[in-house]
PDB file of C-alpha atoms in Angstrom:
ATOM      1  CA  MET F 262      62.053 -10.780 -56.757  1.00  0.00           C
ATOM      2  CA  LEU F 263      63.063 -10.471 -60.400  1.00  0.00           C
ATOM      3  CA  ARG F 264      59.501 -11.210 -61.496  1.00  0.00           C
ATOM      4  CA  LYS F 265      58.205  -8.519 -59.120  1.00  0.00           C
ATOM      5  CA  THR F 266      60.658  -6.016 -60.553  1.00  0.00           C
ATOM      6  CA  LEU F 267      59.691  -6.854 -64.118  1.00  0.00           C
ATOM      7  CA  LEU F 268      56.013  -6.525 -63.241  1.00  0.00           C
ATOM      8  CA  ALA F 269      56.633  -3.069 -61.798  1.00  0.00           C
ATOM      9  CA  ALA F 270      58.454  -2.090 -64.983  1.00  0.00           C
ATOM     10  CA  CYS F 271      55.505  -3.206 -67.078  1.00  0.00           C
ATOM     11  CA  LEU F 272      53.059  -1.069 -65.128  1.00  0.00           C
ATOM     12  CA  GLY F 273      54.196   1.951 -67.085  1.00  0.00           C
ATOM     13  CA  PHE F 274      55.568   5.362 -66.320  1.00  0.00           C
ATOM     14  CA  SER F 275      54.268   5.903 -62.804  1.00  0.00           C
ATOM     15  CA  GLN F 276      55.083   9.030 -60.842  1.00  0.00           C
ATOM     16  CA  TRP F 277      56.862   9.393 -57.524  1.00  0.00           C
ATOM     17  CA  LEU F 278      55.669  12.836 -56.548  1.00  0.00           C
ATOM     18  CA  SER F 279      56.808  12.901 -52.921  1.00  0.00           C
ATOM     19  CA  ALA F 280      59.379  11.302 -50.685  1.00  0.00           C
ATOM     20  CA  ALA F 281      59.186   7.520 -50.866  1.00  0.00           C
ATOM     21  CA  THR F 282      57.488   5.823 -47.941  1.00  0.00           C
ATOM     22  CA  PHE F 283      57.626   2.052 -47.663  1.00  0.00           C
ATOM     23  CA  GLU F 284      56.561  -0.593 -45.196  1.00  0.00           C
ATOM     24  CA  LEU F 285      59.602  -2.430 -43.918  1.00  0.00           C
ATOM     25  CA  PRO F 286      59.778  -5.960 -45.341  1.00  0.00           C
ATOM     26  CA  THR F 287      58.658  -8.701 -42.964  1.00  0.00           C
ATOM     27  CA  ASP F 288      59.805 -11.673 -45.061  1.00  0.00           C
ATOM     28  CA  GLY F 289      63.540 -11.271 -44.507  1.00  0.00           C
ATOM     29  CA  SER F 290      64.077  -9.003 -47.520  1.00  0.00           C
ATOM     30  CA  ASN F 291      66.002  -5.739 -47.191  1.00  0.00           C
ATOM     31  CA  MET F 292      64.854  -4.118 -50.436  1.00  0.00           C
ATOM     32  CA  VAL F 293      62.108  -1.523 -50.779  1.00  0.00           C
ATOM     33  CA  GLY F 294      60.446   0.193 -53.728  1.00  0.00           C
ATOM     34  CA  THR F 295      60.493  -0.592 -57.431  1.00  0.00           C
ATOM     35  CA  LEU F 296      62.314   1.034 -60.312  1.00  0.00           C
ATOM     36  CA  GLN F 297      60.174   3.494 -62.214  1.00  0.00           C
ATOM     37  CA  TYR F 298      60.506   5.006 -65.671  1.00  0.00           C
ATOM     38  CA  HIS F 299      59.928   8.452 -67.129  1.00  0.00           C
ATOM     39  CA  SER F 300      59.532   9.455 -70.752  1.00  0.00           C
ATOM     40  CA  VAL F 301      61.307  12.794 -71.238  1.00  0.00           C
ATOM     41  CA  GLU F 302      59.050  15.636 -72.307  1.00  0.00           C
ATOM     42  CA  ALA F 303      60.154  18.563 -74.451  1.00  0.00           C
ATOM     43  CA  GLY F 304      62.288  21.042 -72.529  1.00  0.00           C
ATOM     44  CA  GLU F 305      62.755  18.870 -69.437  1.00  0.00           C
ATOM     45  CA  THR F 306      66.158  18.583 -67.781  1.00  0.00           C
ATOM     46  CA  MET F 307      67.336  15.893 -65.398  1.00  0.00           C
ATOM     47  CA  SER F 308      67.187  18.477 -62.630  1.00  0.00           C
ATOM     48  CA  ASP F 309      63.475  18.998 -63.329  1.00  0.00           C
ATOM     49  CA  ILE F 310      62.838  15.273 -63.343  1.00  0.00           C
ATOM     50  CA  ALA F 311      64.847  14.650 -60.164  1.00  0.00           C
ATOM     51  CA  LYS F 312      62.733  17.236 -58.330  1.00  0.00           C
ATOM     52  CA  ARG F 313      59.531  15.788 -59.732  1.00  0.00           C
ATOM     53  CA  TYR F 314      60.303  12.339 -58.355  1.00  0.00           C
ATOM     54  CA  ASP F 315      62.181  13.605 -55.269  1.00  0.00           C
ATOM     55  CA  VAL F 316      65.383  11.744 -56.092  1.00  0.00           C
ATOM     56  CA  GLY F 317      68.935  13.081 -56.099  1.00  0.00           C
ATOM     57  CA  PHE F 318      70.344  14.709 -59.217  1.00  0.00           C
ATOM     58  CA  LEU F 319      73.554  12.641 -59.175  1.00  0.00           C
ATOM     59  CA  SER F 320      71.533   9.497 -58.465  1.00  0.00           C
ATOM     60  CA  LEU F 321      69.398  10.129 -61.545  1.00  0.00           C
ATOM     61  CA  MET F 322      72.521  10.727 -63.646  1.00  0.00           C
ATOM     62  CA  ALA F 323      74.167   7.544 -62.363  1.00  0.00           C
ATOM     63  CA  ALA F 324      71.096   5.480 -63.239  1.00  0.00           C
ATOM     64  CA  ASN F 325      71.151   6.921 -66.777  1.00  0.00           C
ATOM     65  CA  LYS F 326      74.821   7.147 -67.694  1.00  0.00           C
ATOM     66  CA  GLY F 327      75.597   8.808 -71.006  1.00  0.00           C
ATOM     67  CA  VAL F 328      72.404  10.870 -71.101  1.00  0.00           C
ATOM     68  CA  ASP F 329      72.881  14.643 -71.382  1.00  0.00           C
ATOM     69  CA  PRO F 330      71.547  15.981 -68.044  1.00  0.00           C
ATOM     70  CA  PHE F 331      70.641  19.342 -69.541  1.00  0.00           C
ATOM     71  CA  LEU F 332      69.270  18.265 -72.915  1.00  0.00           C
ATOM     72  CA  PRO F 333      67.941  14.710 -72.629  1.00  0.00           C
ATOM     73  CA  SER F 334      66.257  13.648 -75.855  1.00  0.00           C
ATOM     74  CA  GLU F 335      62.492  14.063 -75.948  1.00  0.00           C
ATOM     75  CA  GLY F 336      60.853  10.667 -75.599  1.00  0.00           C
ATOM     76  CA  TYR F 337      63.927   9.025 -74.085  1.00  0.00           C
ATOM     77  CA  VAL F 338      62.918   6.713 -71.245  1.00  0.00           C
ATOM     78  CA  LEU F 339      64.866   7.407 -68.064  1.00  0.00           C
ATOM     79  CA  THR F 340      65.264   4.974 -65.189  1.00  0.00           C
ATOM     80  CA  ILE F 341      64.126   6.565 -61.924  1.00  0.00           C
ATOM     81  CA  PRO F 342      66.209   5.239 -58.995  1.00  0.00           C
ATOM     82  CA  SER F 343      63.182   4.631 -56.772  1.00  0.00           C
ATOM     83  CA  GLN F 344      64.240   1.235 -55.463  1.00  0.00           C
ATOM     84  CA  ALA F 345      66.836   0.763 -52.748  1.00  0.00           C
ATOM     85  CA  ILE F 346      68.580  -1.835 -50.655  1.00  0.00           C
ATOM     86  CA  LEU F 347      68.281  -0.762 -47.032  1.00  0.00           C
ATOM     87  CA  PRO F 348      71.606  -0.038 -45.307  1.00  0.00           C
ATOM     88  CA  GLU F 349      72.905  -2.738 -42.977  1.00  0.00           C
ATOM     89  CA  VAL F 350      72.123  -0.835 -39.776  1.00  0.00           C
ATOM     90  CA  ASP F 351      69.559  -0.904 -37.010  1.00  0.00           C
ATOM     91  CA  TYR F 352      66.255   0.375 -38.370  1.00  0.00           C
ATOM     92  CA  GLU F 353      66.072   3.266 -35.942  1.00  0.00           C
ATOM     93  CA  GLY F 354      65.944   7.049 -36.214  1.00  0.00           C
ATOM     94  CA  ILE F 355      67.766   8.771 -39.061  1.00  0.00           C
ATOM     95  CA  VAL F 356      70.393   7.034 -41.192  1.00  0.00           C
ATOM     96  CA  ILE F 357      72.300   9.003 -43.831  1.00  0.00           C
ATOM     97  CA  ASN F 358      74.403   7.092 -46.338  1.00  0.00           C
ATOM     98  CA  LEU F 359      76.831   9.638 -47.774  1.00  0.00           C
ATOM     99  CA  ALA F 360      77.778   7.457 -50.744  1.00  0.00           C
ATOM    100  CA  GLU F 361      74.205   7.353 -52.022  1.00  0.00           C
ATOM    101  CA  LEU F 362      73.245  10.888 -50.882  1.00  0.00           C
ATOM    102  CA  ARG F 363      70.108   9.550 -49.200  1.00  0.00           C
ATOM    103  CA  LEU F 364      68.530   9.990 -45.792  1.00  0.00           C
ATOM    104  CA  TYR F 365      66.461   7.167 -44.323  1.00  0.00           C
ATOM    105  CA  TYR F 366      64.005   7.913 -41.535  1.00  0.00           C
ATOM    106  CA  PHE F 367      62.707   4.839 -39.727  1.00  0.00           C
ATOM    107  CA  GLU F 368      59.469   6.006 -38.186  1.00  0.00           C
ATOM    108  CA  PRO F 369      59.060   4.553 -34.676  1.00  0.00           C
ATOM    109  CA  ASP F 370      56.184   2.153 -33.956  1.00  0.00           C
ATOM    110  CA  LYS F 371      54.996   2.193 -37.580  1.00  0.00           C
ATOM    111  CA  ASN F 372      57.369  -0.257 -39.294  1.00  0.00           C
ATOM    112  CA  VAL F 373      57.895   2.140 -42.209  1.00  0.00           C
ATOM    113  CA  VAL F 374      60.870   3.922 -43.735  1.00  0.00           C
ATOM    114  CA  HIS F 375      60.867   7.289 -45.496  1.00  0.00           C
ATOM    115  CA  ILE F 376      63.658   7.965 -48.012  1.00  0.00           C
ATOM    116  CA  PHE F 377      64.844  11.450 -49.020  1.00  0.00           C
ATOM    117  CA  PRO F 378      67.633  12.751 -51.282  1.00  0.00           C
ATOM    118  CA  VAL F 379      70.122  15.030 -49.531  1.00  0.00           C
ATOM    119  CA  GLY F 380      73.059  17.283 -50.299  1.00  0.00           C
ATOM    120  CA  ILE F 381      76.294  16.718 -48.363  1.00  0.00           C
ATOM    121  CA  GLY F 382      79.678  18.331 -47.830  1.00  0.00           C
ATOM    122  CA  ARG F 383      81.810  19.139 -50.836  1.00  0.00           C
ATOM    123  CA  ILE F 384      85.372  17.866 -51.216  1.00  0.00           C
ATOM    124  CA  GLY F 385      87.525  19.592 -48.621  1.00  0.00           C
ATOM    125  CA  GLN F 386      84.564  20.056 -46.296  1.00  0.00           C
ATOM    126  CA  ASP F 387      83.517  16.437 -46.023  1.00  0.00           C
ATOM    127  CA  THR F 388      80.537  15.413 -43.967  1.00  0.00           C
ATOM    128  CA  PRO F 389      81.996  13.000 -41.376  1.00  0.00           C
ATOM    129  CA  GLU F 390      80.695   9.578 -40.512  1.00  0.00           C
ATOM    130  CA  MET F 391      79.165   9.602 -37.045  1.00  0.00           C
ATOM    131  CA  THR F 392      76.749   8.120 -34.555  1.00  0.00           C
ATOM    132  CA  THR F 393      75.000  10.906 -32.696  1.00  0.00           C
ATOM    133  CA  THR F 394      71.616  12.398 -31.790  1.00  0.00           C
ATOM    134  CA  ILE F 395      69.561  15.485 -32.544  1.00  0.00           C
ATOM    135  CA  SER F 396      70.430  18.060 -29.898  1.00  0.00           C
ATOM    136  CA  GLN F 397      68.378  21.045 -31.089  1.00  0.00           C
ATOM    137  CA  LEU F 398      65.359  21.744 -33.292  1.00  0.00           C
ATOM    138  CA  ARG F 399      65.081  25.274 -34.649  1.00  0.00           C
ATOM    139  CA  GLU F 400      62.282  26.721 -36.764  1.00  0.00           C
ATOM    140  CA  ASN F 401      63.166  29.875 -38.740  1.00  0.00           C
ATOM    141  CA  PRO F 402      66.837  29.602 -37.729  1.00  0.00           C
ATOM    142  CA  THR F 403      69.382  32.372 -37.934  1.00  0.00           C
ATOM    143  CA  TRP F 404      72.788  31.564 -39.414  1.00  0.00           C
ATOM    144  CA  THR F 405      76.137  32.555 -37.960  1.00  0.00           C
ATOM    145  CA  PRO F 406      78.622  32.007 -40.807  1.00  0.00           C
ATOM    146  CA  PRO F 407      81.844  30.345 -39.595  1.00  0.00           C
ATOM    147  CA  THR F 408      85.169  31.989 -40.350  1.00  0.00           C
ATOM    148  CA  SER F 409      85.993  29.562 -43.178  1.00  0.00           C
ATOM    149  CA  ILE F 410      82.777  30.368 -45.030  1.00  0.00           C
ATOM    150  CA  ARG F 411      83.176  34.110 -44.484  1.00  0.00           C
ATOM    151  CA  LYS F 412      86.612  33.831 -46.127  1.00  0.00           C
ATOM    152  CA  ASP F 413      85.154  31.899 -49.060  1.00  0.00           C
ATOM    153  CA  TYR F 414      82.534  34.589 -49.631  1.00  0.00           C
ATOM    154  CA  LEU F 415      85.076  37.401 -49.244  1.00  0.00           C
ATOM    155  CA  ALA F 416      87.158  35.783 -51.988  1.00  0.00           C
ATOM    156  CA  LYS F 417      84.083  36.218 -54.206  1.00  0.00           C
ATOM    157  CA  GLY F 418      83.700  39.852 -53.156  1.00  0.00           C
ATOM    158  CA  ILE F 419      80.800  39.192 -50.777  1.00  0.00           C
ATOM    159  CA  GLU F 420      80.970  40.259 -47.138  1.00  0.00           C
ATOM    160  CA  LEU F 421      78.569  38.292 -44.988  1.00  0.00           C
ATOM    161  CA  PRO F 422      76.991  39.798 -41.870  1.00  0.00           C
ATOM    162  CA  ASP F 423      77.904  38.360 -38.496  1.00  0.00           C
ATOM    163  CA  VAL F 424      74.431  36.817 -38.277  1.00  0.00           C
ATOM    164  CA  VAL F 425      72.085  36.150 -41.188  1.00  0.00           C
ATOM    165  CA  PRO F 426      68.498  36.531 -39.952  1.00  0.00           C
ATOM    166  CA  ALA F 427      65.712  34.080 -40.697  1.00  0.00           C
ATOM    167  CA  GLY F 428      64.068  34.634 -44.055  1.00  0.00           C
ATOM    168  CA  PRO F 429      64.531  34.068 -47.786  1.00  0.00           C
ATOM    169  CA  GLU F 430      68.238  35.032 -47.713  1.00  0.00           C
ATOM    170  CA  ASN F 431      69.073  32.445 -45.068  1.00  0.00           C
ATOM    171  CA  PRO F 432      70.805  29.370 -46.575  1.00  0.00           C
ATOM    172  CA  LEU F 433      69.499  27.159 -43.757  1.00  0.00           C
ATOM    173  CA  GLY F 434      65.962  27.523 -45.040  1.00  0.00           C
ATOM    174  CA  ASP F 435      63.044  27.340 -42.614  1.00  0.00           C
ATOM    175  CA  TYR F 436      64.193  24.467 -40.396  1.00  0.00           C
ATOM    176  CA  ALA F 437      67.422  23.244 -38.826  1.00  0.00           C
ATOM    177  CA  MET F 438      68.171  20.163 -36.711  1.00  0.00           C
ATOM    178  CA  ARG F 439      71.472  20.374 -34.871  1.00  0.00           C
ATOM    179  CA  LEU F 440      73.538  17.228 -34.354  1.00  0.00           C
ATOM    180  CA  ALA F 441      75.275  16.575 -31.040  1.00  0.00           C
ATOM    181  CA  TYR F 442      78.450  15.390 -32.799  1.00  0.00           C
ATOM    182  CA  GLY F 443      81.648  17.310 -31.960  1.00  0.00           C
ATOM    183  CA  THR F 444      81.026  20.972 -31.217  1.00  0.00           C
ATOM    184  CA  GLY F 445      77.507  20.854 -32.627  1.00  0.00           C
ATOM    185  CA  SER F 446      78.474  22.561 -35.883  1.00  0.00           C
ATOM    186  CA  TYR F 447      76.743  20.019 -38.150  1.00  0.00           C
ATOM    187  CA  LEU F 448      73.084  20.474 -39.058  1.00  0.00           C
ATOM    188  CA  ILE F 449      70.387  18.786 -41.051  1.00  0.00           C
ATOM    189  CA  HIS F 450      68.667  21.780 -42.602  1.00  0.00           C
ATOM    190  CA  GLY F 451      66.600  23.130 -45.463  1.00  0.00           C
ATOM    191  CA  THR F 452      67.793  25.503 -48.144  1.00  0.00           C
ATOM    192  CA  ASN F 453      66.859  28.731 -49.884  1.00  0.00           C
ATOM    193  CA  LYS F 454      68.512  27.608 -53.107  1.00  0.00           C
ATOM    194  CA  ASP F 455      66.932  25.893 -56.082  1.00  0.00           C
ATOM    195  CA  PHE F 456      69.743  23.366 -56.415  1.00  0.00           C
ATOM    196  CA  GLY F 457      72.065  21.243 -54.354  1.00  0.00           C
ATOM    197  CA  ILE F 458      69.824  18.339 -53.388  1.00  0.00           C
ATOM    198  CA  GLY F 459      71.578  15.108 -54.264  1.00  0.00           C
ATOM    199  CA  LEU F 460      74.906  16.908 -54.765  1.00  0.00           C
ATOM    200  CA  ARG F 461      78.119  17.535 -52.835  1.00  0.00           C
ATOM    201  CA  VAL F 462      77.718  21.263 -52.335  1.00  0.00           C
ATOM    202  CA  SER F 463      77.480  22.091 -48.628  1.00  0.00           C
ATOM    203  CA  ALA F 464      80.101  23.097 -46.077  1.00  0.00           C
ATOM    204  CA  GLY F 465      79.603  19.777 -44.333  1.00  0.00           C
ATOM    205  CA  CYS F 466      75.970  19.944 -43.256  1.00  0.00           C
ATOM    206  CA  ILE F 467      73.151  17.753 -44.566  1.00  0.00           C
ATOM    207  CA  ARG F 468      70.899  19.730 -46.918  1.00  0.00           C
ATOM    208  CA  MET F 469      67.288  18.703 -47.587  1.00  0.00           C
ATOM    209  CA  ASP F 470      64.637  19.874 -50.012  1.00  0.00           C
ATOM    210  CA  PRO F 471      62.351  22.416 -48.260  1.00  0.00           C
ATOM    211  CA  LYS F 472      59.228  20.272 -48.572  1.00  0.00           C
ATOM    212  CA  ASP F 473      61.069  17.230 -47.209  1.00  0.00           C
ATOM    213  CA  ILE F 474      62.468  18.864 -44.092  1.00  0.00           C
ATOM    214  CA  ASP F 475      59.130  20.631 -43.594  1.00  0.00           C
ATOM    215  CA  TRP F 476      57.713  17.138 -42.965  1.00  0.00           C
ATOM    216  CA  LEU F 477      60.672  15.510 -41.202  1.00  0.00           C
ATOM    217  CA  PHE F 478      61.193  18.379 -38.735  1.00  0.00           C
ATOM    218  CA  TYR F 479      57.837  17.694 -37.098  1.00  0.00           C
ATOM    219  CA  GLN F 480      58.377  13.925 -36.887  1.00  0.00           C
ATOM    220  CA  VAL F 481      61.648  13.781 -34.971  1.00  0.00           C
ATOM    221  CA  LYS F 482      62.350  14.673 -31.363  1.00  0.00           C
ATOM    222  CA  LEU F 483      65.326  15.798 -29.339  1.00  0.00           C
ATOM    223  CA  GLY F 484      67.514  12.772 -28.774  1.00  0.00           C
ATOM    224  CA  THR F 485      66.503  11.013 -32.013  1.00  0.00           C
ATOM    225  CA  LYS F 486      69.387   8.765 -33.042  1.00  0.00           C
ATOM    226  CA  VAL F 487      71.315   9.799 -36.155  1.00  0.00           C
ATOM    227  CA  ARG F 488      73.848   7.623 -37.950  1.00  0.00           C
ATOM    228  CA  VAL F 489      75.943   8.930 -40.839  1.00  0.00           C
ATOM    229  CA  ILE F 490      77.640   6.151 -42.788  1.00  0.00           C
ATOM    230  CA  ASP F 491      79.605   5.897 -46.026  1.00  0.00           C
ATOM    231  CA  GLU F 492      78.786   2.593 -47.696  1.00  0.00           C
ATOM    232  CA  PRO F 493      79.017   2.663 -51.514  1.00  0.00           C
ATOM    233  CA  ILE F 494      78.132  -1.042 -51.882  1.00  0.00           C
ATOM    234  CA  LYS F 495      75.028  -2.676 -50.436  1.00  0.00           C
ATOM    235  CA  ILE F 496      73.870  -6.235 -50.993  1.00  0.00           C
ATOM    236  CA  ALA F 497      70.559  -8.021 -50.594  1.00  0.00           C
ATOM    237  CA  LEU F 498      70.319 -11.779 -50.119  1.00  0.00           C
ATOM    238  CA  GLU F 499      66.597 -12.182 -50.676  1.00  0.00           C
ATOM    239  CA  PRO F 500      64.253 -14.824 -49.192  1.00  0.00           C
ATOM    240  CA  ASP F 501      64.149 -16.675 -52.528  1.00  0.00           C
ATOM    241  CA  ARG F 502      67.992 -16.677 -52.395  1.00  0.00           C
ATOM    242  CA  SER F 503      68.306 -14.238 -55.277  1.00  0.00           C
ATOM    243  CA  VAL F 504      71.124 -11.726 -54.837  1.00  0.00           C
ATOM    244  CA  PHE F 505      71.109  -7.994 -55.617  1.00  0.00           C
ATOM    245  CA  ILE F 506      73.905  -5.431 -55.480  1.00  0.00           C
ATOM    246  CA  GLU F 507      73.505  -1.665 -55.323  1.00  0.00           C
ATOM    247  CA  ALA F 508      76.780   0.145 -56.058  1.00  0.00           C
ATOM    248  CA  HIS F 509      77.394   3.896 -55.903  1.00  0.00           C
ATOM    249  CA  GLU F 510      80.424   5.890 -56.940  1.00  0.00           C
ATOM    250  CA  PRO F 511      82.635   6.153 -53.850  1.00  0.00           C
ATOM    251  CA  LEU F 512      83.154   9.626 -52.428  1.00  0.00           C
ATOM    252  CA  THR F 513      86.479  11.348 -52.938  1.00  0.00           C
ATOM    253  CA  ARG F 514      87.667  12.577 -49.557  1.00  0.00           C
ATOM    254  CA  SER F 515      89.786  15.620 -48.715  1.00  0.00           C
ATOM    255  CA  ASP F 516      92.962  13.533 -48.785  1.00  0.00           C
ATOM    256  CA  GLY F 517      92.093  12.195 -52.254  1.00  0.00           C
ATOM    257  CA  THR F 518      91.229   8.693 -51.054  1.00  0.00           C
ATOM    258  CA  LYS F 519      88.109   6.672 -51.839  1.00  0.00           C
ATOM    259  CA  LYS F 520      86.613   3.566 -50.287  1.00  0.00           C
ATOM    260  CA  ALA F 521      87.648   0.396 -52.085  1.00  0.00           C
ATOM    261  CA  MET F 522      84.974  -1.012 -54.399  1.00  0.00           C
ATOM    262  CA  GLU F 523      85.338  -4.682 -53.550  1.00  0.00           C
ATOM    263  CA  LEU F 524      82.751  -7.423 -53.317  1.00  0.00           C
ATOM    264  CA  PRO F 525      81.665  -7.858 -49.700  1.00  0.00           C
ATOM    265  CA  GLN F 526      83.290 -10.926 -48.167  1.00  0.00           C
ATOM    266  CA  GLU F 527      79.971 -12.474 -47.175  1.00  0.00           C
ATOM    267  CA  LEU F 528      78.822 -12.316 -50.796  1.00  0.00           C
ATOM    268  CA  THR F 529      82.040 -13.918 -52.028  1.00  0.00           C
ATOM    269  CA  TRP F 530      81.561 -16.776 -49.557  1.00  0.00           C
ATOM    270  CA  TRP F 531      77.937 -17.181 -50.636  1.00  0.00           C
ATOM    271  CA  LEU F 532      78.865 -17.368 -54.326  1.00  0.00           C
ATOM    272  CA  GLU F 533      81.647 -19.853 -53.606  1.00  0.00           C
ATOM    273  CA  GLU F 534      79.306 -22.053 -51.564  1.00  0.00           C
ATOM    274  CA  TYR F 535      76.936 -22.430 -54.515  1.00  0.00           C
ATOM    275  CA  GLY F 536      79.637 -22.530 -57.172  1.00  0.00           C
ATOM    276  CA  ILE F 537      78.446 -19.317 -58.843  1.00  0.00           C
ATOM    277  CA  ARG F 538      80.907 -17.192 -60.791  1.00  0.00           C
ATOM    278  CA  ASP F 539      81.248 -13.587 -59.662  1.00  0.00           C
ATOM    279  CA  GLN F 540      81.650 -11.828 -63.029  1.00  0.00           C
ATOM    280  CA  ILE F 541      78.122 -10.362 -63.043  1.00  0.00           C
ATOM    281  CA  ALA F 542      78.520  -9.122 -59.484  1.00  0.00           C
ATOM    282  CA  ARG F 543      81.854  -7.491 -60.283  1.00  0.00           C
ATOM    283  CA  ALA F 544      80.397  -5.859 -63.417  1.00  0.00           C
ATOM    284  CA  ALA F 545      77.565  -4.406 -61.321  1.00  0.00           C
ATOM    285  CA  VAL F 546      80.088  -2.975 -58.872  1.00  0.00           C
ATOM    286  CA  LEU F 547      82.084  -1.397 -61.704  1.00  0.00           C
ATOM    287  CA  ALA F 548      78.938   0.092 -63.280  1.00  0.00           C
ATOM    288  CA  GLN F 549      78.110   2.080 -60.117  1.00  0.00           C
ATOM    289  CA  ASN F 550      74.639   2.944 -61.395  1.00  0.00           C
ATOM    290  CA  GLY F 551      73.127   3.282 -57.928  1.00  0.00           C
ATOM    291  CA  VAL F 552      70.173   0.930 -58.447  1.00  0.00           C
ATOM    292  CA  PRO F 553      69.761  -2.654 -57.232  1.00  0.00           C
ATOM    293  CA  VAL F 554      70.994  -5.087 -59.884  1.00  0.00           C
ATOM    294  CA  GLU F 555      70.138  -8.777 -59.734  1.00  0.00           C
ATOM    295  CA  VAL F 556      73.403 -10.703 -59.958  1.00  0.00           C
ATOM    296  CA  VAL F 557      72.036 -14.134 -59.026  1.00  0.00           C
ATOM    297  CA  PRO F 558      68.496 -15.197 -59.922  1.00  0.00           C
ATOM    298  CA  ALA F 559      66.199 -16.960 -57.475  1.00  0.00           C
ATOM    299  CA  MET F 560      67.622 -20.348 -56.600  1.00  0.00           C
ATOM    300  CA  GLU F 561      64.493 -22.015 -57.984  1.00  0.00           C
ATOM    301  CA  ASP F 562      65.497 -20.554 -61.358  1.00  0.00           C
ATOM    302  CA  LEU F 563      68.984 -22.053 -61.009  1.00  0.00           C
ATOM    303  CA  GLU F 564      67.809 -25.556 -60.165  1.00  0.00           C
TER     304      GLU F 564
END
């Protein structure tokens, strides 16, 4: 796997101009994609580059810590987080991992996964973990602002109407998919704003780039399974017995708590079984750069 990753790196500065679509591995692997690289052009910001490759803004920042997101140096080579370890869930329907601000859509009968960046609830209006289904599909939705949001806008001197009609002023964008969870107040929807994808900015709903939801809306059906998880650490024990870790900064919740960033127990047991020290794995967890990091090379390289 390491050799494959290095080969992909040597292929140059390829472009990821739409949502990533990958065939699901059939060899026992649970990693998809390859890291890509982008040489910053004059005047580009990380926001521009994130949109170009359809990756989240925070994900791009995490993969390039220390780089000014607004004035990255011309010619600097950025790592594009276009490789991922698949979440440890059934490969079915929609899976949203809050910690990585990504939505996975496992297309039925095609053995492929589509990966999109998403915006989620800001601190104080956290998007909850859930297992649910899509209960409603609405094209050109209207928006009925809840009382809490009306109060927020009033504090800014803006009085919202009781119902915001469909159109360019509607923050739900052109498409909305209602989730059956709770009272049905959570949506996966588009946006009329030019920011917020890959950020914690919503009132709890899942926000997608307009071009992404324009595609996804017509793929799903009523009753499609949706899982929302919060897993900041993912591991991959690959067929060649190499080990990768993908660690994301844990979300701060309304009560100020975060998920503990500890090595998964199964990985600890695996390392102990082969007498491998865990320092590299722990360093990868502390780095929280959001890309798969090889912490144990292929066993053939160890022997």
